[in-house]
Structure formats: C-alpha cells, structure tokens
Amino acid sequence: MSCKKCNSPKSVILRMKDYYCDNCFMINTNHKFRACLGKNKVLSPNENVLICLSGGVGSSVLVDLIHYSISLDNTKKLRIVPFFLHIFDDTTIAESVLEQCKHLNFNIHMVHISDYMNSTHRTLAVNCIPRAEQDVEKTFQNMLNSMPPTAVNDFIIKIKRHLYIKYAEHLQCNTIFTAETTNTLAINLLSNLAIGRGSQVQNDIGFSDIRDSKVKILRPMKDITKEELDYYVSIRQLQPTSTNNSANDNSLQSVISSFVHGLQENFQSTISTVCKTADKIGNCNEDKSEQKCIICESNLNTDITKMSALEATNVSRTVSYGTTNFSQTTEISTIFDCDNRTAVFPFVHKYLCYGCSRNHSEMIKPSLPQHLQNIIGNS
Ligand SMILES: [Zn+2]
Ligand SMILES: [Zn+2]
C-alpha cells in the first residue's frame, strides 16, 4: 500500500482506509488548519492573537502549527502576532508547557485557574509559574468541591473561557485561538444538549464564539481529529503533557466521551457526522435583548412564551420539594422567582442562563466569586 498523494510507501492510515506518507500527511494537516482560518476570513493582518495552551495533545500541535506557519517566508506566512497563555491548576503541567514554549522561543503568560475569584487583573507571570495565592485557591477549590462532577466539568469550561477573555483584553488581543479538535467538539455538543445548553451550541461548538462584544474565540483545529493529532505528535516528536480527556469520572461528560469514542472505533464517521450536524444548527435565538448571562455571556431568553424543558423541570422540582402551594391553576410565572436565592433555579433569566443557574443550584452552598455575588446582590 502506498500514499494516496505521491505513491511513496505509506506510514499513516486514517479512518482505516486513507494512506499517506509522513510528508503528505503533514502538508494535509497544515492545510486543514490554514483552510479553517482562511475560509472564515476573520483575521486582519498582523493582528494580536492570544493562543491558549492546555499542554494536552491538541495544544501541543496548535503551538507547533503556529510556530511553523509564522516562520514561513512566503505568501503562506500566517500574519499574526501571537501571545501565549496557560491557565493552570497543576504545576507539573505548567512546567512542561513552559518548557514547550521555551523550546520554540515563545514567551508564555501563566495564570492560576483560581484567578476566577479575583475581579481585577493580576500582573501576569511571564515564562515562570506565579506564586500561589493560597486563600484564593482554597476558596476556589471549596466552590468546586461543593458541586457534583458533571456541573464541575461544565463550570470549568466557562471559567476558562472567562479567564481567556479577561487576559486577552489585558494583553490587547481581540482574537483568541483554542485547540479543540473534532473529537472534543463532538463530545461537547452532546454534553451541551444533555445539560440544557442546546441554544448555546453555535458559540460553544462552532468555529467562533462571538458572545463577547470585544474578543472573539476561534477554533482553528476544529476539522482535525484526535487520530490525526496522534500521528502529528509522533512524527514531530512532540511531548504533550496532560491527557486531553480531563473530564472528571462519574460525570455525564465522561460517559458521553466513552460512548462517542466507542462508537467511533467501529463506525469511522461517527464524530464527523456529529460535528456536521452541529454546523447545521443555526442560532435561532431571536432574543434581541442585550441581557447576557453573567457567567457564560449567553443571551438570556427573557421572553419565555413556550413551555420549555426548564419550566417543566422547575415545576416538577417545585412540586417535589413542596416549596410552593402548587395547584393546577397556579401561574407558571409565580414559580419563577428570579430574584430569589432559594428559588429552584436561582436568578435564572435575570442574571444567569438555565445551564449556569442549574450549576449554581447544585452548589451545596452558593459560593460564586464575590464580584459575581455583588452583581446579583446589588440589583
Ligand atoms: Zn505522500
Ligand atoms: Zn450562562
């Protein structure tokens, strides 16, 4: 068997049927990355771009692709000014991300994930791991410990998104690159649907997240699969550190992840089918109000006219908790008490979207960062 492009001996087999040599495979992967950015025409020349690195397989390939593309000396050169950021909770991983960037002569900024609790910018540590803020880290950990694993996985994605945007603004970048692959996005799509974030799919899974008014998040690796990344890593002899599958065990996301990967093994088009379906889901959100969720910046569907899954769950929870005198004639709106901390879904539609309110409701005791509590409390 030989490479389908150049007839050299094959060394890479994709989807059990496409044969490539190393060289053609690398050209192909680079092309996918550039095509994704080119097709969407979203970058202006010499734009500052914040590249967010996790240290995992996707992130290691992204930094390598960037390094290659900006070093080109022809019309194919990627004309961006890259800044690098690593949000860490594990110093071992942080050290190896540091090493990766040093190797490529890139400067990297480091922030601990507990910085979510702070409303102000920290002075960014460049090329070193910042000193621990023990009090803040402890409060942050307590907040996560008070939630079930499924809510934690979901919340961590929102926390990182918030920090990416916060530091992109700080570093004067209007664009962010993240390294989600087709596989990750397929899992995120199904998880989103399952936890009631169906209306947010376009921003969470599509090429770009444009919920923030100043900074857009792009996913230039979205057409590259995990299988391709693994070949890329071995051909380039990269050393990724964390595994990409960081979902806590015993969570909905970990179940969906093993379901998708199990299916993919026997049905090679599973993941691409899921993602193509996601591309077709448009944003049917006609809510013109400017109100956004204070955690994830999704539009709040304040105009509720139909019986949604949220209302159904709200009614059933209310009835089972016996917190409201509920009869057949009770108006749905009376069970929504958006201002009430003890409501079944606290602050929903007023400050939080359904997904974020649900996470909040699953905290044993409400322990959102003070700056968010202030917004809720001062109304
Ligand atoms: Zn070839
Ligand atoms: Zn939200």
Coordinates of C-alpha atoms and ligand atoms in Angstrom, one line a residue:
M1 CA 0.0 0.0 0.0
S2 CA 1.3 3.5 -0.8
C3 CA 0.5 7.1 -0.1
K4 CA -2.6 8.2 -2.0
K5 CA -1.0 11.5 -2.9
C6 CA 2.5 10.7 -4.0
N7 CA 2.8 6.9 -4.1
S8 CA 5.7 6.7 -1.6
P9 CA 5.4 4.0 1.0
K10 CA 2.6 4.7 3.4
S11 CA 3.2 5.4 7.1
V12 CA -0.1 6.9 8.2
I13 CA -3.5 5.3 8.0
L14 CA -6.5 7.5 8.6
R15 CA -10.1 6.2 9.2
M16 CA -8.7 2.7 8.4
K17 CA -8.7 3.5 4.7
D18 CA -6.7 6.6 3.7
Y19 CA -3.0 6.0 3.3
Y20 CA -0.4 8.8 3.5
C21 CA 3.3 9.2 3.8
D22 CA 4.6 11.4 6.6
N23 CA 5.3 14.3 4.3
C24 CA 1.9 14.3 2.6
F25 CA 0.2 13.8 6.0
M26 CA 1.9 16.9 7.4
I27 CA 1.1 19.0 4.4
N28 CA -2.5 17.9 4.7
T29 CA -2.8 18.7 8.4
N30 CA -1.2 22.1 7.9
H31 CA -3.6 22.7 5.1
K32 CA -6.6 21.9 7.2
F33 CA -5.5 24.3 9.9
R34 CA -4.9 27.2 7.4
A35 CA -8.1 26.4 5.4
C36 CA -10.2 26.7 8.5
L37 CA -8.8 30.2 9.2
G38 CA -8.8 31.2 5.5
K39 CA -12.3 30.0 4.8
N40 CA -13.7 32.1 7.6
K41 CA -11.7 35.2 6.8
V42 CA -11.7 36.6 10.3
L43 CA -8.2 37.8 10.8
S44 CA -6.8 41.1 9.8
P45 CA -3.0 41.3 9.0
N46 CA -0.7 41.4 12.0
E47 CA -3.5 41.1 14.5
N48 CA -2.6 40.3 18.1
V49 CA -3.9 36.7 18.8
L50 CA -3.9 35.1 22.2
I51 CA -3.2 31.4 21.9
C52 CA -4.5 29.4 24.9
L53 CA -2.5 26.3 25.7
S54 CA -3.5 23.5 28.0
G55 CA -0.5 21.3 27.5
G56 CA -2.5 18.5 26.0
V57 CA -2.2 16.9 22.6
G58 CA -4.3 19.5 20.7
S59 CA -2.5 22.4 22.4
S60 CA 1.0 20.9 21.6
V61 CA 0.0 20.5 17.9
L62 CA -1.5 24.1 17.8
V63 CA 1.7 25.7 19.1
D64 CA 3.7 23.7 16.6
L65 CA 1.4 24.7 13.7
I66 CA 1.6 28.3 14.7
H67 CA 5.4 28.2 15.0
Y68 CA 5.6 26.6 11.5
S69 CA 3.1 29.0 9.9
I70 CA 4.6 32.2 11.2
S71 CA 8.1 31.1 10.3
L72 CA 7.2 30.7 6.7
D73 CA 8.9 33.2 4.4
N74 CA 6.4 33.3 1.5
T75 CA 2.8 34.2 0.7
K76 CA 1.6 31.4 3.0
K77 CA 3.1 33.0 6.1
L78 CA 0.5 33.4 8.9
R79 CA 0.5 37.1 9.7
I80 CA -0.4 37.3 13.3
V81 CA 1.3 38.5 16.4
P82 CA 0.9 35.6 18.8
F83 CA 0.7 35.9 22.6
F84 CA 0.5 32.6 24.7
L85 CA -1.5 31.9 27.8
H86 CA -1.7 28.9 30.1
I87 CA -4.4 28.7 32.7
F88 CA -3.1 26.1 35.2
D89 CA -4.1 24.1 38.2
D90 CA -1.2 21.7 38.2
T91 CA 2.3 23.0 38.4
T92 CA 3.8 19.8 36.8
I93 CA 1.7 20.5 33.6
A94 CA 2.5 24.2 33.8
E95 CA 6.3 23.4 33.9
S96 CA 6.1 21.3 30.8
V97 CA 4.0 23.9 28.9
L98 CA 6.8 26.4 29.9
E99 CA 9.4 24.0 28.5
Q100 CA 7.4 23.6 25.3
C101 CA 7.3 27.3 24.7
K102 CA 10.9 27.9 25.7
H103 CA 11.9 25.3 23.1
L104 CA 10.1 27.3 20.4
N105 CA 11.3 30.7 21.7
F106 CA 7.8 31.8 22.6
N107 CA 7.0 33.8 25.7
I108 CA 4.2 32.4 27.7
H109 CA 1.9 34.0 30.3
M110 CA 0.7 31.9 33.3
V111 CA -2.3 32.4 35.5
H112 CA -3.7 30.0 38.1
I113 CA -7.3 29.0 37.5
S114 CA -8.4 30.3 40.9
D115 CA -7.9 33.8 39.5
Y116 CA -11.6 33.4 38.6
M117 CA -12.3 34.5 42.1
N118 CA -10.5 37.9 41.6
S119 CA -12.3 40.7 39.8
T120 CA -9.1 42.5 38.9
H121 CA -6.2 41.5 36.7
R122 CA -3.2 40.0 38.3
T123 CA 0.2 41.0 37.0
L124 CA 0.9 38.3 34.5
A125 CA 3.8 36.0 35.2
V126 CA 5.9 35.6 32.0
N127 CA 7.9 32.5 31.5
C128 CA 7.5 31.5 35.1
I129 CA 4.9 30.0 37.4
P130 CA 3.3 32.6 39.6
R131 CA 3.4 32.4 43.4
A132 CA 0.4 30.6 44.8
E133 CA -2.3 32.8 46.4
Q134 CA -3.3 30.2 49.0
D135 CA -6.5 31.8 50.3
V136 CA -7.9 32.4 46.8
E137 CA -7.0 28.8 45.7
K138 CA -8.7 27.4 48.8
T139 CA -11.9 29.4 48.2
F140 CA -11.9 28.3 44.6
Q141 CA -11.4 24.7 45.5
N142 CA -14.2 24.8 48.1
M143 CA -16.5 26.2 45.4
L144 CA -15.8 23.3 43.1
N145 CA -15.9 20.7 45.8
S146 CA -19.4 21.8 46.6
M147 CA -20.7 20.7 43.2
P148 CA -21.3 17.3 41.5
P149 CA -18.7 16.2 38.8
T150 CA -21.0 17.0 35.8
A151 CA -21.6 20.5 37.0
V152 CA -17.8 21.0 37.7
N153 CA -16.8 19.9 34.2
D154 CA -19.3 22.3 32.7
F155 CA -18.4 25.1 35.0
I156 CA -14.6 24.7 34.4
I157 CA -15.2 25.3 30.6
K158 CA -17.0 28.6 31.5
I159 CA -14.3 29.6 34.0
K160 CA -11.5 29.1 31.5
R161 CA -13.5 31.0 28.8
H162 CA -13.9 33.9 31.2
L163 CA -10.2 34.0 32.0
Y164 CA -9.2 33.7 28.3
I165 CA -11.3 36.8 27.6
K166 CA -10.2 38.7 30.7
Y167 CA -6.5 38.3 29.8
A168 CA -7.0 38.7 26.0
E169 CA -8.3 42.2 26.8
H170 CA -5.5 42.8 29.2
L171 CA -2.9 41.9 26.5
Q172 CA -4.8 43.8 23.9
C173 CA -5.8 40.8 21.8
N174 CA -9.2 40.9 20.1
T175 CA -8.9 37.3 19.0
I176 CA -8.2 34.0 20.8
F177 CA -7.3 30.6 19.4
T178 CA -8.2 27.5 21.4
A179 CA -7.2 23.9 20.4
E180 CA -10.4 21.9 20.5
T181 CA -10.4 19.1 18.0
T182 CA -13.3 17.4 16.2
N183 CA -13.5 14.8 18.9
T184 CA -13.7 17.3 21.8
L185 CA -16.3 19.3 20.0
A186 CA -18.4 16.2 19.3
I187 CA -18.4 15.4 23.0
N188 CA -19.1 19.0 24.0
L189 CA -22.0 19.1 21.6
L190 CA -23.7 16.1 23.0
S191 CA -23.0 17.2 26.6
N192 CA -24.4 20.6 25.8
L193 CA -27.6 19.1 24.6
A194 CA -27.9 16.9 27.6
I195 CA -27.4 19.6 30.2
G196 CA -29.7 22.1 28.7
R197 CA -27.3 24.3 26.7
G198 CA -28.8 23.5 23.4
S199 CA -29.4 27.1 22.4
Q200 CA -25.7 27.8 23.0
V201 CA -24.3 25.2 20.7
Q202 CA -23.3 27.5 17.9
N203 CA -21.0 29.5 20.1
D204 CA -19.8 26.6 22.2
I205 CA -19.1 24.2 19.3
G206 CA -18.8 26.2 16.1
F207 CA -15.7 27.8 14.6
S208 CA -16.2 31.0 16.5
D209 CA -17.6 32.1 19.8
I210 CA -18.8 35.7 19.4
R211 CA -20.7 36.2 22.6
D212 CA -18.2 38.7 24.0
S213 CA -18.6 42.1 22.4
K214 CA -14.8 42.8 22.2
V215 CA -13.0 39.5 22.0
K216 CA -13.8 36.5 19.7
I217 CA -12.7 33.0 20.3
L218 CA -11.7 30.9 17.2
R219 CA -11.2 27.1 17.0
P220 CA -8.8 26.6 14.1
M221 CA -8.3 22.9 14.9
K222 CA -11.9 22.0 14.6
D223 CA -11.5 19.9 11.5
I224 CA -8.6 17.9 12.8
T225 CA -9.3 14.6 14.5
K226 CA -7.7 13.0 17.6
E227 CA -6.3 10.3 15.3
E228 CA -4.5 12.9 13.1
L229 CA -3.2 14.7 16.2
D230 CA -1.6 11.4 17.5
Y231 CA 0.2 10.9 14.2
Y232 CA 1.3 14.5 14.2
V233 CA 2.7 14.3 17.7
S234 CA 4.6 11.1 16.9
I235 CA 6.0 12.4 13.5
R236 CA 7.1 15.7 15.1
Q237 CA 8.2 14.0 18.3
L238 CA 6.2 16.5 20.5
Q239 CA 5.7 15.9 24.1
P240 CA 2.2 16.7 25.3
T241 CA 1.7 16.6 29.0
S242 CA -1.8 16.3 30.2
T243 CA -4.3 14.0 28.6
N244 CA -6.9 15.8 26.6
N245 CA -9.7 14.0 28.4
S246 CA -9.8 15.9 31.6
A247 CA -13.4 15.3 32.4
N248 CA -14.0 14.1 35.9
D249 CA -15.0 10.5 36.2
N250 CA -18.6 9.6 37.1
S251 CA -19.9 12.5 35.1
L252 CA -22.2 12.9 32.2
Q253 CA -19.3 14.2 30.1
S254 CA -17.1 11.1 30.8
V255 CA -19.9 8.8 29.8
I256 CA -20.6 10.7 26.6
S257 CA -16.9 10.6 25.9
S258 CA -16.6 6.9 26.1
F259 CA -19.8 6.5 24.2
V260 CA -18.5 8.6 21.3
H261 CA -15.1 7.0 21.2
G262 CA -16.5 3.5 21.4
L263 CA -18.8 4.2 18.5
Q264 CA -16.1 5.8 16.5
E265 CA -13.9 2.7 16.7
N266 CA -16.5 0.7 14.7
F267 CA -18.2 3.5 12.8
Q268 CA -15.4 5.7 11.5
S269 CA -17.8 8.5 10.5
T270 CA -19.5 8.9 13.9
I271 CA -17.6 12.0 15.0
S272 CA -17.6 13.8 11.7
T273 CA -21.4 13.1 11.4
V274 CA -22.0 14.6 14.9
C275 CA -19.9 17.7 14.0
K276 CA -21.5 18.2 10.6
T277 CA -24.9 18.2 12.3
A278 CA -23.6 20.8 14.8
D279 CA -22.6 23.0 11.8
K280 CA -26.1 22.9 10.6
I281 CA -27.6 24.1 13.9
G282 CA -28.1 27.8 13.4
N283 CA -28.7 30.3 16.0
C284 CA -32.5 30.5 16.1
N285 CA -32.3 32.8 19.1
E286 CA -34.4 35.8 18.2
D287 CA -34.0 37.3 21.6
K288 CA -33.0 40.9 20.8
S289 CA -32.4 41.9 24.4
E290 CA -28.9 42.8 25.4
Q291 CA -29.1 40.9 28.6
K292 CA -26.4 38.3 29.0
C293 CA -25.6 35.6 31.5
I294 CA -23.0 36.9 33.9
I295 CA -21.1 33.6 33.8
C296 CA -21.1 32.5 30.2
E297 CA -22.3 35.6 28.3
S298 CA -25.1 33.7 26.5
N299 CA -28.2 35.7 25.7
L300 CA -30.8 35.4 28.4
N301 CA -34.1 34.2 26.9
T302 CA -36.1 36.6 28.9
D303 CA -39.1 36.3 26.6
I304 CA -40.5 33.0 27.7
T305 CA -43.7 32.1 25.9
K306 CA -43.5 28.4 25.4
M307 CA -43.3 25.6 27.9
S308 CA -39.6 24.7 27.8
A309 CA -37.7 21.9 29.5
L310 CA -36.6 24.5 32.1
E311 CA -40.2 25.2 33.1
A312 CA -41.1 21.5 33.1
T313 CA -38.1 20.8 35.4
N314 CA -38.9 23.8 37.5
V315 CA -42.5 22.8 38.0
S316 CA -41.6 19.2 38.9
R317 CA -38.8 20.2 41.3
T318 CA -41.1 22.8 43.0
V319 CA -43.8 20.2 43.4
S320 CA -41.5 17.6 44.8
Y321 CA -39.8 20.0 47.2
G322 CA -43.2 21.2 48.3
T323 CA -41.9 24.8 48.5
T324 CA -44.9 26.4 46.8
N325 CA -48.5 25.8 47.2
F326 CA -49.0 24.4 43.8
S327 CA -52.3 23.8 42.2
Q328 CA -53.5 23.4 38.6
T329 CA -54.4 27.0 38.5
T330 CA -51.0 28.3 39.6
E331 CA -49.5 30.5 37.0
I332 CA -46.1 29.3 35.8
S333 CA -44.7 32.7 36.3
T334 CA -45.3 32.6 40.1
I335 CA -42.9 29.7 40.4
F336 CA -40.2 31.6 38.7
D337 CA -38.8 33.9 41.3
C338 CA -35.8 35.3 39.5
D339 CA -34.7 37.4 42.4
N340 CA -34.9 34.7 45.0
R341 CA -31.8 32.9 46.2
T342 CA -33.8 30.0 47.3
A343 CA -35.7 29.5 44.1
V344 CA -35.3 26.2 42.4
F345 CA -33.2 27.8 39.6
P346 CA -31.8 30.9 41.3
F347 CA -31.5 34.1 39.2
V348 CA -32.5 32.3 36.0
H349 CA -33.3 34.6 33.1
K350 CA -32.3 37.6 35.2
Y351 CA -28.6 37.1 35.6
L352 CA -28.0 33.5 34.7
C353 CA -28.9 31.3 31.7
Y354 CA -30.5 28.0 32.5
G355 CA -27.2 26.0 32.4
C356 CA -25.4 28.3 34.7
S357 CA -28.3 28.7 37.1
R358 CA -28.5 24.9 37.3
N359 CA -24.8 24.7 38.2
H360 CA -25.4 27.4 40.8
S361 CA -28.4 25.4 42.2
E362 CA -26.2 22.3 42.5
M363 CA -23.6 24.0 44.8
I364 CA -24.2 22.8 48.3
K365 CA -24.0 26.4 49.4
P366 CA -23.9 29.3 47.0
S367 CA -20.2 30.3 46.7
L368 CA -19.8 32.2 43.5
P369 CA -16.9 34.7 43.3
Q370 CA -17.6 37.9 45.3
H371 CA -17.6 40.1 42.2
L372 CA -20.5 38.0 40.7
Q373 CA -22.4 37.9 44.0
N374 CA -22.1 41.7 44.1
I375 CA -23.9 42.0 40.7
I376 CA -26.6 39.7 41.9
G377 CA -26.9 41.3 45.3
N378 CA -26.8 45.0 44.2
S379 CA -29.8 44.7 41.9
Ligands
ZN1 ZN 2.9 11.1 0.1
ZN2 ZN -24.7 31.0 31.5

